[in-house]
mmCIF file of C-alpha atoms and ligand atoms in Angstrom:
data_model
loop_
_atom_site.group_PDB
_atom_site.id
_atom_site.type_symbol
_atom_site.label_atom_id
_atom_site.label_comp_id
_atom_site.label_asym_id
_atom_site.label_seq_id
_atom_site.Cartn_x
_atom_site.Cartn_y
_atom_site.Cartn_z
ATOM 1 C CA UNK A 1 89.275 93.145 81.262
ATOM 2 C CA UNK A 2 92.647 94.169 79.828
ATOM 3 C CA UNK A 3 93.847 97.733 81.869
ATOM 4 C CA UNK A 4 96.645 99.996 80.907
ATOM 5 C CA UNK A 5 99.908 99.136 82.855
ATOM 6 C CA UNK A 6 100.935 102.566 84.957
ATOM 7 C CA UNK A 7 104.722 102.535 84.100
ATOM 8 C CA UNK A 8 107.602 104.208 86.295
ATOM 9 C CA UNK A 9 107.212 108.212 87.104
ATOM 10 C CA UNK A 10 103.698 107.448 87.125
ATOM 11 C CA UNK A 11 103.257 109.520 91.075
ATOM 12 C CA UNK A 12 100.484 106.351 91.987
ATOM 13 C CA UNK A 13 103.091 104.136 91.926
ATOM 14 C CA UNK A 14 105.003 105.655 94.736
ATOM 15 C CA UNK A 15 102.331 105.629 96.860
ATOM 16 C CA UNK A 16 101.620 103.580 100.261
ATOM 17 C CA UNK A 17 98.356 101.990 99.397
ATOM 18 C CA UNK A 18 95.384 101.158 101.553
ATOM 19 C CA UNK A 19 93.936 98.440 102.926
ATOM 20 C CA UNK A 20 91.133 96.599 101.772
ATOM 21 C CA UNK A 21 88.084 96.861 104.148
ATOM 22 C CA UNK A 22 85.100 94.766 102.877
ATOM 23 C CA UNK A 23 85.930 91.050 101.265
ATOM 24 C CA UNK A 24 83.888 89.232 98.585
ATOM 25 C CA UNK A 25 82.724 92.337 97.009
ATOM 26 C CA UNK A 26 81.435 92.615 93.554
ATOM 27 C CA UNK A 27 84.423 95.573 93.433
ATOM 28 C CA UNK A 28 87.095 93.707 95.246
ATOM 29 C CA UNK A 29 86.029 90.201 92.573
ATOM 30 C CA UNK A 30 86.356 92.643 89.307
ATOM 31 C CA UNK A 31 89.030 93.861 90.213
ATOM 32 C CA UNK A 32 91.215 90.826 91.011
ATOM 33 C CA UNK A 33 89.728 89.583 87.715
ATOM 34 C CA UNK A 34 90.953 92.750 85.560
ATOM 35 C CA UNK A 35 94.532 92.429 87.450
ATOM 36 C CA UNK A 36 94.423 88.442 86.604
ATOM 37 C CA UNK A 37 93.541 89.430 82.515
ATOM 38 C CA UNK A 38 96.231 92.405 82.735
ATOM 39 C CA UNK A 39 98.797 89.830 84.164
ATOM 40 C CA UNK A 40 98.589 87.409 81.928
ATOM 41 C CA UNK A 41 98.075 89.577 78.704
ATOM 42 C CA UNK A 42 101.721 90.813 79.719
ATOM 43 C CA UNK A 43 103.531 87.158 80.912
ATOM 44 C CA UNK A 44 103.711 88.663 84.238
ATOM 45 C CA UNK A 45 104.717 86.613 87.219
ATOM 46 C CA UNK A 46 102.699 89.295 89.311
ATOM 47 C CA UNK A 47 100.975 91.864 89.540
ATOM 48 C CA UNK A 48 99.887 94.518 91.622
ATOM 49 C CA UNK A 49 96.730 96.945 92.409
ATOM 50 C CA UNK A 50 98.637 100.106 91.784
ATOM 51 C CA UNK A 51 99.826 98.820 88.828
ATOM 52 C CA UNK A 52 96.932 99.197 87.015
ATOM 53 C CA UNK A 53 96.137 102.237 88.591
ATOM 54 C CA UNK A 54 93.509 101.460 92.172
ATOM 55 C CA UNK A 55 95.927 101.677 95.282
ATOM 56 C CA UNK A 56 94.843 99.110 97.378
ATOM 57 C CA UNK A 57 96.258 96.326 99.275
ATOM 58 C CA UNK A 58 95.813 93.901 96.712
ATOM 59 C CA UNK A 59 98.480 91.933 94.674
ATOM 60 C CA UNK A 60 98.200 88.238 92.629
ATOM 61 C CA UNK A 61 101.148 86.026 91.541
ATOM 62 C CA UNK A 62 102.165 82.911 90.781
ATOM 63 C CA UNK A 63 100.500 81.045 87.648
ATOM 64 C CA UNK A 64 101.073 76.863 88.416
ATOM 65 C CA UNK A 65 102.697 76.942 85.142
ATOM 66 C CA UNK A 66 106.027 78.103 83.753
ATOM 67 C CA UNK A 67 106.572 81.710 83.195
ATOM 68 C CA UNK A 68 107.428 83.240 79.683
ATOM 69 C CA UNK A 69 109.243 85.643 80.660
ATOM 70 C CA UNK A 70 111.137 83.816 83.667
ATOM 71 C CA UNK A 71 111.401 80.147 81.891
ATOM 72 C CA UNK A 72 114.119 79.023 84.558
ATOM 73 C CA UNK A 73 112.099 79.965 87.799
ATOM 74 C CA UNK A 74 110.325 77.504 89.650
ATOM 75 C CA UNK A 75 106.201 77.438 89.240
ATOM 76 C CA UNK A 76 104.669 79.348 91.917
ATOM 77 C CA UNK A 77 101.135 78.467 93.150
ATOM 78 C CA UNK A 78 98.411 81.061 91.889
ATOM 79 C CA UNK A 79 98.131 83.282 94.783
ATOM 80 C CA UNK A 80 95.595 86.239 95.724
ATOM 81 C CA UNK A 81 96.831 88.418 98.885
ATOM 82 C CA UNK A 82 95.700 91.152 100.315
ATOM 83 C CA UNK A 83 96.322 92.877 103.029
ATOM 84 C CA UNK A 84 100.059 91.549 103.234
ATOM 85 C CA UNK A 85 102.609 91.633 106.450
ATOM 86 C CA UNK A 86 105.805 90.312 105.277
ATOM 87 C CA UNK A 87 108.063 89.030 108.054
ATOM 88 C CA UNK A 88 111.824 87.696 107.558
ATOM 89 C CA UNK A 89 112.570 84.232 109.158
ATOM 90 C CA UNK A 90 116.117 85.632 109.688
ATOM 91 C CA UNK A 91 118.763 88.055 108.191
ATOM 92 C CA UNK A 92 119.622 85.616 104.950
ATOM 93 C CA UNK A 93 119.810 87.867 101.533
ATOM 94 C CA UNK A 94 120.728 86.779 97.943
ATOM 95 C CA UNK A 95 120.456 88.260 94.623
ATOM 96 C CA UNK A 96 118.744 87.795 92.132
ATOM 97 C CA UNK A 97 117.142 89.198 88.277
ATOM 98 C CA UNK A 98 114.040 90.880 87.891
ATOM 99 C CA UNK A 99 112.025 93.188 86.196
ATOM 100 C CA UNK A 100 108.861 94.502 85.966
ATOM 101 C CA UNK A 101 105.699 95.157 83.785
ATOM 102 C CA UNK A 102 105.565 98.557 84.967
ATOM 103 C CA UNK A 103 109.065 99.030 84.506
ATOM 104 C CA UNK A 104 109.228 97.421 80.759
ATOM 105 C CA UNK A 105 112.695 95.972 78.897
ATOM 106 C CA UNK A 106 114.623 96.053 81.468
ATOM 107 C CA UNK A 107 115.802 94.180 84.227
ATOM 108 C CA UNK A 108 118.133 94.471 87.556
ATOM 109 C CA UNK A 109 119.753 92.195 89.970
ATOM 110 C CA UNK A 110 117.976 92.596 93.561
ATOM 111 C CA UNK A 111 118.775 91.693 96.990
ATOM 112 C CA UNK A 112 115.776 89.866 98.721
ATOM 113 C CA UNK A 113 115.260 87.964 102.292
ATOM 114 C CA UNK A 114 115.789 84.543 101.510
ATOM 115 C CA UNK A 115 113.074 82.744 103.803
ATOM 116 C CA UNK A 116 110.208 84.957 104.948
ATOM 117 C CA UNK A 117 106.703 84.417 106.414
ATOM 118 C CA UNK A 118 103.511 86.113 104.632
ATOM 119 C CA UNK A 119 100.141 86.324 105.914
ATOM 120 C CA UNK A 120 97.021 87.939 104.490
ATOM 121 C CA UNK A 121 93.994 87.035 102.973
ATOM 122 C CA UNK A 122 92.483 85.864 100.447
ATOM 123 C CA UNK A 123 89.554 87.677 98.373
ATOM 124 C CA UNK A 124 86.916 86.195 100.621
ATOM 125 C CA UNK A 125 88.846 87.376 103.544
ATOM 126 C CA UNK A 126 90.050 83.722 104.212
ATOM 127 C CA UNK A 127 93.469 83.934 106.261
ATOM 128 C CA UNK A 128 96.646 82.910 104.551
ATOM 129 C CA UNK A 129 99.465 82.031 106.274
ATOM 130 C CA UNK A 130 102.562 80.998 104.412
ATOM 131 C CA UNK A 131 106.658 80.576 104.573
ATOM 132 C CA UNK A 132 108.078 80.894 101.498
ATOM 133 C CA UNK A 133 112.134 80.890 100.185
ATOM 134 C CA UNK A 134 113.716 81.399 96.967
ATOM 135 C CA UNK A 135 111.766 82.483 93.991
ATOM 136 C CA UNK A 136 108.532 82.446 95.703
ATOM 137 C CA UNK A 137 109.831 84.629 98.537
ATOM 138 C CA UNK A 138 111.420 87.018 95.420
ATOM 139 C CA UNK A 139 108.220 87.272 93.680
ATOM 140 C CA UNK A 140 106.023 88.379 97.221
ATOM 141 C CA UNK A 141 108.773 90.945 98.276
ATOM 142 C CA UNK A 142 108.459 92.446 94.559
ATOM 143 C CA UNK A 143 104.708 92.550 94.592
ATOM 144 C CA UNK A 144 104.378 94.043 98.119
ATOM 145 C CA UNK A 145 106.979 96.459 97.139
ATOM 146 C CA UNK A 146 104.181 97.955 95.103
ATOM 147 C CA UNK A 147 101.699 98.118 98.294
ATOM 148 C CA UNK A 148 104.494 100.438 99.712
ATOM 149 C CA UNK A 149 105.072 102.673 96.928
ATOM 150 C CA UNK A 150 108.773 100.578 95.953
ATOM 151 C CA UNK A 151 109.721 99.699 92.613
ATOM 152 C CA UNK A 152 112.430 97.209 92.107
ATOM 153 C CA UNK A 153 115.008 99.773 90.410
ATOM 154 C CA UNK A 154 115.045 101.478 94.136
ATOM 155 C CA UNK A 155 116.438 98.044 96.044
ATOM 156 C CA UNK A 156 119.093 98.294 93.394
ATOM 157 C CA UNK A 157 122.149 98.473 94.975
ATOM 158 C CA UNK A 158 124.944 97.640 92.013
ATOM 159 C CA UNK A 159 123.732 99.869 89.289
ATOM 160 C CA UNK A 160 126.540 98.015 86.939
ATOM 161 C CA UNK A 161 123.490 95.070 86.561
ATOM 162 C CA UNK A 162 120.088 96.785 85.617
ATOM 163 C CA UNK A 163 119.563 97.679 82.259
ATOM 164 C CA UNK A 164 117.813 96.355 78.620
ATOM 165 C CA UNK A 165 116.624 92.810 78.759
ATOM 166 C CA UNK A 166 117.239 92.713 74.785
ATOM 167 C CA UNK A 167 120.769 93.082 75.489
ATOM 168 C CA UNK A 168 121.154 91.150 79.154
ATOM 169 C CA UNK A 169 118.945 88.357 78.343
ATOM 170 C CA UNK A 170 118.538 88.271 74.169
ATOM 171 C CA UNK A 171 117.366 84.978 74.255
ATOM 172 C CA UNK A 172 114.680 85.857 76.716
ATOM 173 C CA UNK A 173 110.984 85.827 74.711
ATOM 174 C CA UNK A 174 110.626 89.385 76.065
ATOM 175 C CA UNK A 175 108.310 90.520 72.720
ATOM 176 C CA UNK A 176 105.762 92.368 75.344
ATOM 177 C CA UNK A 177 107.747 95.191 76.785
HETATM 178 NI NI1 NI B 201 106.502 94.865 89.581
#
């Protein structure tokens, strides 16, 4: 099912969230399920929990198939984490765009570790244990962010590049927010 995106100055979204306890729940299955219909109603690249509103440790991302509203990002494979520890392999940052469906029409350039490590689980409580760089790395900072109460507008450190995607990015197939 379709759910309402919270959007920024919601008070949820700046919330720590907690951790999921039982695994291949009924509860835990619907919602992944309502976050995977929300996400891909909106082009999203991810999505988190709090987002639509239950703060828990739960985020999904990735698609296997190119983005709409990133068309120049590499595919990232379809991913549901919970749980998540995010470690950096070492102190390499770079920049780079992104926005946010809770945070619509706009976007901001965003320092991110490089190379990290993520481990978690998966909705059956199955470990996963991954190193990711690049986009891929990007995209689980950004959702985890949410776990911790962080939107992306916060890591913003050169407020001269965040603003409207329709005037950044006009070319950008941004119809949704
Ligand atoms: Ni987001």
């Amino acid at each position: 099912m379709i759910r309402p995106i919270l959007k920024m100055g919601e008070p949820s979204l700046f919330e720590a969230s907690a951790k999921v306890e039982e695994f291949g729940t009924p509860e835990l299955r619907e919602l992944i399920a309502d976050m995977e219909d929300t996400m891909k109603a909106a082009n999203g690249a991810g999505i988190a929990a709090p987002q639509i509103g239950v703060n828990l440790q739960v985020v999904i991302f990735g698609s296997d198939e190119i983005n709409l509203r990133y068309p120049d990002a590499p595919v990232v494979p379809r991913t549901t984490l919970i749980n998540p520890v995010i470690e950096p392999l070492d102190d390499e940052k770079e920049e780079g765009w992104e926005g946010c469906l809770s945070v619509p029409g706009m976007r901001g350039v965003v320092p991110r570790y490089t190379r990290i490590r993520y481990t978690g689980f998966d909705e059956q409580g199955q470990p996963i244990d991954r190193e990711a760089e690049g986009f891929h790395a990007r995209v689980v900072q950004h959702e985890c962010d949410h776990l911790w109460g962080i939107l992306y507008p916060m890591r913003i450190e050169d407020m001269s590049r965040f603003g409207y995607t329709s005037v950044l990015f006009p070319e950008l197939d941004d119809a949704d927010d």
